[in-house]
Coordinates of C-alpha atoms and ligand atoms in Angstrom, one line a residue:
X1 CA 0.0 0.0 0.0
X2 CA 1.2 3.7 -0.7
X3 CA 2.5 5.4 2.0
X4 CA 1.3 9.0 1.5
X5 CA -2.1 8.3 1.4
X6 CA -4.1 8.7 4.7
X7 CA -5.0 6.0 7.2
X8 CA -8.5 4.7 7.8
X9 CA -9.5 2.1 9.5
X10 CA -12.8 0.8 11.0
X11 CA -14.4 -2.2 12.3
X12 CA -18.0 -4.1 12.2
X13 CA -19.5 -5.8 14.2
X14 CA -20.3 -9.8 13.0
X15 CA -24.0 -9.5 13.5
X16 CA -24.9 -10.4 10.0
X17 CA -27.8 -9.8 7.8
X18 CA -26.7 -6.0 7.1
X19 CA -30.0 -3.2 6.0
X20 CA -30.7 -0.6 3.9
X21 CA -29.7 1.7 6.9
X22 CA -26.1 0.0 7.5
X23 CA -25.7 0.2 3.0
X24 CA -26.4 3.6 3.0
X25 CA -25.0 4.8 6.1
X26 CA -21.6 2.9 6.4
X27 CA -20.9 0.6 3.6
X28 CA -21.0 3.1 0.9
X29 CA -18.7 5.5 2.7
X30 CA -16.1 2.6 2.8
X31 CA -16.5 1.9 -0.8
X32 CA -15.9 5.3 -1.4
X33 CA -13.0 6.1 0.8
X34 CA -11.3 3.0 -0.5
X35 CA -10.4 4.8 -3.5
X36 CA -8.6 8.2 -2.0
X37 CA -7.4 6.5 1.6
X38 CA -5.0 3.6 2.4
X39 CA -8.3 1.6 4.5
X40 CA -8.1 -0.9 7.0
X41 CA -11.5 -3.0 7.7
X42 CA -12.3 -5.1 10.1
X43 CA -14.5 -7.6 11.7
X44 CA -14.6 -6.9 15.0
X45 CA -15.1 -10.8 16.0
X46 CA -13.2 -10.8 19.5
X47 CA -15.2 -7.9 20.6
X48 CA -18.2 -10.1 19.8
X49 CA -17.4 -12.4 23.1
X50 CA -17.8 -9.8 25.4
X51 CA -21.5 -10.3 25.0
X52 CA -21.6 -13.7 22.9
X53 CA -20.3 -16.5 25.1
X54 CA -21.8 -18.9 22.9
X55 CA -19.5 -19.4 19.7
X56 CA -21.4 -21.6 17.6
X57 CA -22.6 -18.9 14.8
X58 CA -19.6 -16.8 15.1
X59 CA -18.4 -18.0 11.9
X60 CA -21.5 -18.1 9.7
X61 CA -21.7 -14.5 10.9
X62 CA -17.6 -13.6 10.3
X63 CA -18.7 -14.8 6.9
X64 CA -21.7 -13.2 6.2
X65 CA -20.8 -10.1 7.1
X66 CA -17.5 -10.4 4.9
X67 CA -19.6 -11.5 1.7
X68 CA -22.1 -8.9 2.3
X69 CA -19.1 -5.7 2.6
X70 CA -18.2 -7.6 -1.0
X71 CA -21.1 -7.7 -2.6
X72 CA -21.4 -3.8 -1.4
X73 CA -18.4 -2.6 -3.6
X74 CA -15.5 -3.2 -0.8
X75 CA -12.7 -4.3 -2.7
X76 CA -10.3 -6.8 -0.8
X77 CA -8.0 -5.9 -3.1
X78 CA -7.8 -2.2 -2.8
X79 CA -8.2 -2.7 1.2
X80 CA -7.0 -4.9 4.1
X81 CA -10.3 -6.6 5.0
X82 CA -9.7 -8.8 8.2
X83 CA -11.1 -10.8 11.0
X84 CA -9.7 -8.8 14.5
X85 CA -8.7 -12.2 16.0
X86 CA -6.0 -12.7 13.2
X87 CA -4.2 -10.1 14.3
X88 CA -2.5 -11.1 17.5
X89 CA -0.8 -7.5 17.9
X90 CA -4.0 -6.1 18.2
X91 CA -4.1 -8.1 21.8
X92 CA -0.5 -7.0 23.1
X93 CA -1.6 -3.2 22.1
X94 CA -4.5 -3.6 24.4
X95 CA -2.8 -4.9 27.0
X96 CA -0.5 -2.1 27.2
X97 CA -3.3 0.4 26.6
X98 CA -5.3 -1.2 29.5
X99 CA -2.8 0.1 32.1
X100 CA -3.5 3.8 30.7
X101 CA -7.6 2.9 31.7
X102 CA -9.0 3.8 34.8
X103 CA -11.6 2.0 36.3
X104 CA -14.1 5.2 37.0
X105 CA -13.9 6.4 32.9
X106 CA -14.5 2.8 31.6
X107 CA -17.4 2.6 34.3
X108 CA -18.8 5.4 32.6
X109 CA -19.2 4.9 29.5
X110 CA -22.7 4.7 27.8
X111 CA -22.7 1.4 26.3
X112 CA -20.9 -0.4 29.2
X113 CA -23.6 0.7 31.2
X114 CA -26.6 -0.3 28.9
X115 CA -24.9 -3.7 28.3
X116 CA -24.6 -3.9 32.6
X117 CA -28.2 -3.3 32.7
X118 CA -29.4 -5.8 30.0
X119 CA -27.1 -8.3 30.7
X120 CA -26.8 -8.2 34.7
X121 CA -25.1 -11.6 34.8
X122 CA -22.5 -11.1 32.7
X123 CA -20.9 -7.9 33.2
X124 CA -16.8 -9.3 32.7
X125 CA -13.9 -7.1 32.5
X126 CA -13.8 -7.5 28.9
X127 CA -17.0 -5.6 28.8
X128 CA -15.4 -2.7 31.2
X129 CA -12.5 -2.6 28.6
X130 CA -14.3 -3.0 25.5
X131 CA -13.0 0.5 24.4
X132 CA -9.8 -0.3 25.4
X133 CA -10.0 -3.1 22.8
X134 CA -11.5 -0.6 20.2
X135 CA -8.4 1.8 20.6
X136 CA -5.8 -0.6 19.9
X137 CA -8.1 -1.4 16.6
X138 CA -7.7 2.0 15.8
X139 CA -4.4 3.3 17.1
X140 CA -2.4 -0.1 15.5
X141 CA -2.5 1.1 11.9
X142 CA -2.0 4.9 13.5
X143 CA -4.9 5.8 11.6
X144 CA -6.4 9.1 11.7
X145 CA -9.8 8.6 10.4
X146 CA -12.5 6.7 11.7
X147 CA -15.9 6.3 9.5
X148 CA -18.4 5.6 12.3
X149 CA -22.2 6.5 13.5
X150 CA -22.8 9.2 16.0
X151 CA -23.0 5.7 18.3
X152 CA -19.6 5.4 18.2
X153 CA -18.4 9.3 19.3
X154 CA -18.1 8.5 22.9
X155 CA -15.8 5.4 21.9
X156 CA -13.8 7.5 20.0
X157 CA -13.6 10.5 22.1
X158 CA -12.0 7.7 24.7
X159 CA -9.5 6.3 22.1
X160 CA -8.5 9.8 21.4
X161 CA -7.6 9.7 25.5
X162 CA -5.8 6.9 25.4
X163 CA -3.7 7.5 22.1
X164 CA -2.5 10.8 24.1
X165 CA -2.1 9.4 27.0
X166 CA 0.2 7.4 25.6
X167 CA 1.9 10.0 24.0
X168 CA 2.0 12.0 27.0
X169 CA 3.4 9.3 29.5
X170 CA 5.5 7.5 26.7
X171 CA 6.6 9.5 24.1
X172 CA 4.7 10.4 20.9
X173 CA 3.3 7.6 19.1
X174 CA 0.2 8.1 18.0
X175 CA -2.0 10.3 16.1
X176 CA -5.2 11.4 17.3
X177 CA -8.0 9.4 16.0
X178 CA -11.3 11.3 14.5
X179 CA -14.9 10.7 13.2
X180 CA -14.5 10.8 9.3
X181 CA -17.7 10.8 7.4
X182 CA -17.8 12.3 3.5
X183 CA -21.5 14.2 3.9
X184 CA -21.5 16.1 7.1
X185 CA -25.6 14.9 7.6
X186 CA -24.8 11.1 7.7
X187 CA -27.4 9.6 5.5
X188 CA -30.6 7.8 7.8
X189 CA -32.9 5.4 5.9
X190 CA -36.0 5.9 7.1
X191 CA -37.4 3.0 8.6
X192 CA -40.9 1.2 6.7
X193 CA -43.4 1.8 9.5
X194 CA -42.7 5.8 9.5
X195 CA -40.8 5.8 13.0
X196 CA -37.4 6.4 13.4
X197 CA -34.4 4.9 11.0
X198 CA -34.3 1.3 9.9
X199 CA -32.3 -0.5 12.8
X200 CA -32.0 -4.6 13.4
X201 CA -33.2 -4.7 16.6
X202 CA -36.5 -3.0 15.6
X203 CA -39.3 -4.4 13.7
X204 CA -38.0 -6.5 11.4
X205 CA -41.1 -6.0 9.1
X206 CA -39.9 -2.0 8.9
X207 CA -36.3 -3.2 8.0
X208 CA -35.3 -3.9 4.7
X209 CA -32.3 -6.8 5.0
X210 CA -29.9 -7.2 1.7
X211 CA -30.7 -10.9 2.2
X212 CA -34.6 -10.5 1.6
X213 CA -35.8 -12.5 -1.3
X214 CA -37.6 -10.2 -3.7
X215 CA -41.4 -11.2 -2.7
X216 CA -40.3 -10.2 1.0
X217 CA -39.3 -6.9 0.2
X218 CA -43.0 -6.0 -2.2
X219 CA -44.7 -7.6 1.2
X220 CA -42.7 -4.9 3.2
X221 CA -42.8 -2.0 0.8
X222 CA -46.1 -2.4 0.0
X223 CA -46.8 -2.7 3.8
X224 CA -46.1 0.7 4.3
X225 CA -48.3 3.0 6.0
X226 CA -50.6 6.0 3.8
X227 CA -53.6 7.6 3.7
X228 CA -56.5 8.8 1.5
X229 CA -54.4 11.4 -0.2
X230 CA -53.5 15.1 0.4
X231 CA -56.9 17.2 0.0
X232 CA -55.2 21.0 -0.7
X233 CA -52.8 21.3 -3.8
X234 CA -49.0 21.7 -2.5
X235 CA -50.0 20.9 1.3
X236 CA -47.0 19.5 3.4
X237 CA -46.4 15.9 3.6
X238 CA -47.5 13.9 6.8
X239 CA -43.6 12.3 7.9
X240 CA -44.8 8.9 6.9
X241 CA -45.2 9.8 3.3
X242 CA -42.1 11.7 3.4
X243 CA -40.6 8.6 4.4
X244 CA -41.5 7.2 1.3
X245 CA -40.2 9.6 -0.8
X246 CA -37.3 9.6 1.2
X247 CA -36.4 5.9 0.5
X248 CA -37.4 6.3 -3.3
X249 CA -34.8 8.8 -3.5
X250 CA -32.3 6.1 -2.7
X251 CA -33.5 3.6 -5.3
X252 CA -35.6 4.9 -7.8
X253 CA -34.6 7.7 -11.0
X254 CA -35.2 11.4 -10.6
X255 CA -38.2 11.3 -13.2
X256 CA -40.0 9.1 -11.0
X257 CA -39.8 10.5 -8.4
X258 CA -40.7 13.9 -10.0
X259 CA -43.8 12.2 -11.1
X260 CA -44.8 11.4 -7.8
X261 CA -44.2 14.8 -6.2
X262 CA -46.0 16.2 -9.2
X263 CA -49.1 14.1 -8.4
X264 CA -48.7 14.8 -4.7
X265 CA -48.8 18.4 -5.3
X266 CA -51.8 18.1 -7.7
X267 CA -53.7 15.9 -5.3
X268 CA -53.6 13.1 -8.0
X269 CA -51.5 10.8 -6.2
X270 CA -52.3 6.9 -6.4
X271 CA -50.0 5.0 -3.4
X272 CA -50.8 1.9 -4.4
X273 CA -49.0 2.6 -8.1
X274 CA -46.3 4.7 -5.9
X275 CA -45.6 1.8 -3.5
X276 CA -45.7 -0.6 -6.5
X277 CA -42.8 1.1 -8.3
X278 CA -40.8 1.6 -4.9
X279 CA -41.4 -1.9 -4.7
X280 CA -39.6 -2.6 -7.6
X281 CA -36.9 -0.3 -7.6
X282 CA -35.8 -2.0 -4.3
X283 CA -35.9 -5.3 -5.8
X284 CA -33.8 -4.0 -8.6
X285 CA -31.3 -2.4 -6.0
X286 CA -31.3 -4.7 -3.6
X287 CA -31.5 -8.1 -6.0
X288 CA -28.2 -8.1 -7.6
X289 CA -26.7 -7.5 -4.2
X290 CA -28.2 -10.9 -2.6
X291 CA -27.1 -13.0 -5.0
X292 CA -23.3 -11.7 -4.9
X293 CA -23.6 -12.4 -1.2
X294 CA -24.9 -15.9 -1.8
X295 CA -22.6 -16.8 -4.5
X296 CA -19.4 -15.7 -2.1
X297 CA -20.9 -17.5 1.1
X298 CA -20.8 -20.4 -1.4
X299 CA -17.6 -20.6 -1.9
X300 CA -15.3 -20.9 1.4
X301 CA -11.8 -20.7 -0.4
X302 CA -12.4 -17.4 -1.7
X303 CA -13.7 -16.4 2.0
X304 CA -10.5 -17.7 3.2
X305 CA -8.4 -16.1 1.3
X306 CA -9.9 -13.1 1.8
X307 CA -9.2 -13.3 5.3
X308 CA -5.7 -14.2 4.9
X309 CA -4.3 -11.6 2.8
X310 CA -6.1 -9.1 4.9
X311 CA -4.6 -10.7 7.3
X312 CA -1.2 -10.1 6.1
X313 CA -1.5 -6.4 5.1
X314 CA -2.9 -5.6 8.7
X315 CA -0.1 -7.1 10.4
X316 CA 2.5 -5.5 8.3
X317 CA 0.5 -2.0 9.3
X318 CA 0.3 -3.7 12.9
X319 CA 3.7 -5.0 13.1
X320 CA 5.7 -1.4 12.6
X321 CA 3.6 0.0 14.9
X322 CA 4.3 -2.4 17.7
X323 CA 8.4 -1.7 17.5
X324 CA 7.7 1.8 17.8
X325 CA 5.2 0.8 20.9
X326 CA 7.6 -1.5 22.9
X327 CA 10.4 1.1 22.3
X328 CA 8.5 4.3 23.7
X329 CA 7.0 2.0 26.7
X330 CA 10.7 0.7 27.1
X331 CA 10.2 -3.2 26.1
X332 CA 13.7 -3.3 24.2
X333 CA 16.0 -4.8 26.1
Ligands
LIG1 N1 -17.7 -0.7 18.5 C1 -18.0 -0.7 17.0 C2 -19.5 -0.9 16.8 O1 -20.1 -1.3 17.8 C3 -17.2 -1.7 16.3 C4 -15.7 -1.5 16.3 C5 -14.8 -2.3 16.9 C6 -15.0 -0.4 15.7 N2 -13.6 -1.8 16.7 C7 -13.7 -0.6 16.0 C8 -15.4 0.8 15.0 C9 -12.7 0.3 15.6 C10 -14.5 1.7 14.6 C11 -13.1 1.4 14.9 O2 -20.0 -0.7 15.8

C-alpha cells in the first residue's frame, strides 16, 4: 500500500444480515474512501465475546458479514479486510493500553452501562474494557480517520484519551484518531413503519435486510403506511409519506420520483401505483446484491483467502507499529 495516502481504518461488528440503513449509512462510505485513503476494515469478532459467550454462529456471521461488505463494492484488493482475532498484535496493544484505563472512565461509558443493565449476569472485565479493545483497533495502523455512526463518538472521544495518554506518558506515538464521514448529515434510511431509521433490533417488518428474497421486500414496501391522499394542492407531507419519498430517493430515477411529487402536489396521487414502483426499484437495487452475497458465502476458499491476505496487510500496518510501541513503553532490552 502507498504510504502518503491517509490511514482509515474501521471495524464491524459480526452481526450479520446488514440493512438498507447499515448500506447507506456505512458501507457506501467505505466503498468510497477505498479509492482516495490507504483503508483498513475489520470484523470486530473478538469484541463479539464480550457479549456472545456462545461461539457456535460466530463463523456463519464472520462470513456473512464479509460476503455482504463484498457484494457492497469493498474491494479486498484495494483494502486490508480482516477478521480482529487474526491479528494477534492487536491483543498485546491492548494490554499495554489497559494500564493507561481507569476503572471510573471505563465505568462510565454509555454502552458499558446499557450492556450492565441488559445483561446483569455477565458484566466481565472485557465488557469494562471494551473500548480499550476498540483503541488498539484504531491506534495499531496509527490511523487518523475513523468512518463511524454518532453511536460510536463516545468510543472514539475515549480512544483519542488513550492514544494521548500514551503520547504523553511515553513519548509520541500516535496520532489522534477522529470521526470521518464524506456528507456532514450522515445519511438515515427511514425505517418502513414511519418511526425512526431502519435498525435490526427494531421491527423487522420496517427493515429492509440485503438478504430479503424479492417477494419479502414487495410484502414490506407495499406494507407501508398511507392515507386517503393530500386534499389542498402543495400541502406538506405527513412524515410517513415523506418517508417514502425519502427511501425512493435512494433507489428509484429522478423522473419518478418527479412524477410522484407532481401528483402529490396536484392531489392526483395513487400510493398503491407509488408503492408498486418503490417496490420494484428496491428489488432492482437490492436483487443483484443478494445473490453476490450468496454466491461468495458459497464458496469458502475465496472467503479464506480473503481473510488471509487481509490478514497479512494488517499485520505488516500492525507489526511497525508495535516496534515503535515496545520502544517508547521501554520493552527493548
Ligand atoms: N464498536 C464498534 C461498533 O459497535 C465496532 C468497532 C470495533 C469499531 N472496533 C472498531 C469501530 C474500531 C471503529 C473502529 O460498531
Amino acid at each position: 500500500m502507498s504510504n502518503q495516502k491517509e490511514i482509515v481504518m474501521s471495524g464491524i461488528r459480526p452481526t450479520g444480515f446488514l440493512h438498507l440503513g447499515n448500506y447507506f449509512g456505512a458501507i457506501r462510505n467505505y466503498v468510497r474512501m477505498q479509492e482516495d485513503f490507504e483503508c483498513y476494515f475489520m470484523v470486530a469478532d473478538l469484541h463479539s465475546l464480550t457479549t456472545h459467550p456462545d461461539t457456535k454462529e460466530l463463523k456463519e456471521n464472520v462470513h456473512r458479514v464479509l460476503a455482504e461488505n463484498i457484494a457492497c463494492g469493498l474491494d479486498p484488493d484495494k483494502v486490508a479486510l480482516y477478521c480482529q482475532s487474526h491479528v494477534y498484535e492487536t491483543s498485546e496493544l491492548y494490554l499495554y493500553l489497559n494500564m493507561l484505563a481507569y476503572k471510573g472512565e471505563l465505568e462510565k461509558t454509555v454502552t458499558f452501562k446499557d450492556k450492565a443493565r441488559q445483561h446483569p449476569d455477565n458484566i466481565n472485565a472485557g465488557l469494562l474494557t471494551y473500548p480499550v479493545l476498540q483503541t488498539a483497533d484504531i491506534i495499531l495502523h496509527r490511523a487518523k480517520y475513523v468512518p463511524v455512526g454518532k453511536d460510536q463518538e463516545q468510543h472514539l472521544e475515549m480512544a483519542r484519551n488513550f492514544a494521548n495518554r500514551f503520547n504523553h506518558r511515553y513519548g509520541e506515538v500516535f496520532p489522534e484518531p477522529i470521526a470521518f464521514n464524506y456528507n456532514q448529515e450522515l445519511v438515515k434510511v427511514p425505517s418502513l413503519d414511519g418511526t425512526g431509521k431502519m435498525s435490526k433490533s427494531e421491527n423487522q417488518m420496517a427493515t429492509l435486510y440485503l438478504a430479503d428474497e424479492d417477494d419479502m421486500i414487495r410484502k414490506k414496501v407495499m406494507k407501508t403506511k398511507t392515507d386517503g391522499g393530500p386534499t389542498a394542492p402543495n400541502s406538506p407531507k405527513p412524515d410517513y409519506i415523506e418517508n417514502i419519498f425519502g427511501l425512493m430517493k435512494l433507489v428509484s430515477n429522478e423522473e419518478v420520483i418527479n412524477k410522484f411529487d407532481n401528483d402529490y402536489n396536484n392531489c392526483s396521487i395513487r400510493y398503491g401505483d407509488m408503492k408498486k414502483q418503490l417496490a420494484g426499484d428496491m428489488v432492482n437495487f437490492i436483487a443483484p446484491i443478494r445473490s453476490k452475497v450468496n454466491a461468495i458465502l458459497a464458496d469458502e476458499h475465496y472467503l479464506k483467502d480473503v481473510m488471509r491476505k487481509g490478514a497479512e496487510k494488517a499485520r505488516a500496518s500492525a507489526r511497525a507499529t508495535m516496534l515503535l510501541v515496545r520502544e517508547a513503553i521501554g520493552l527493548n532490552y
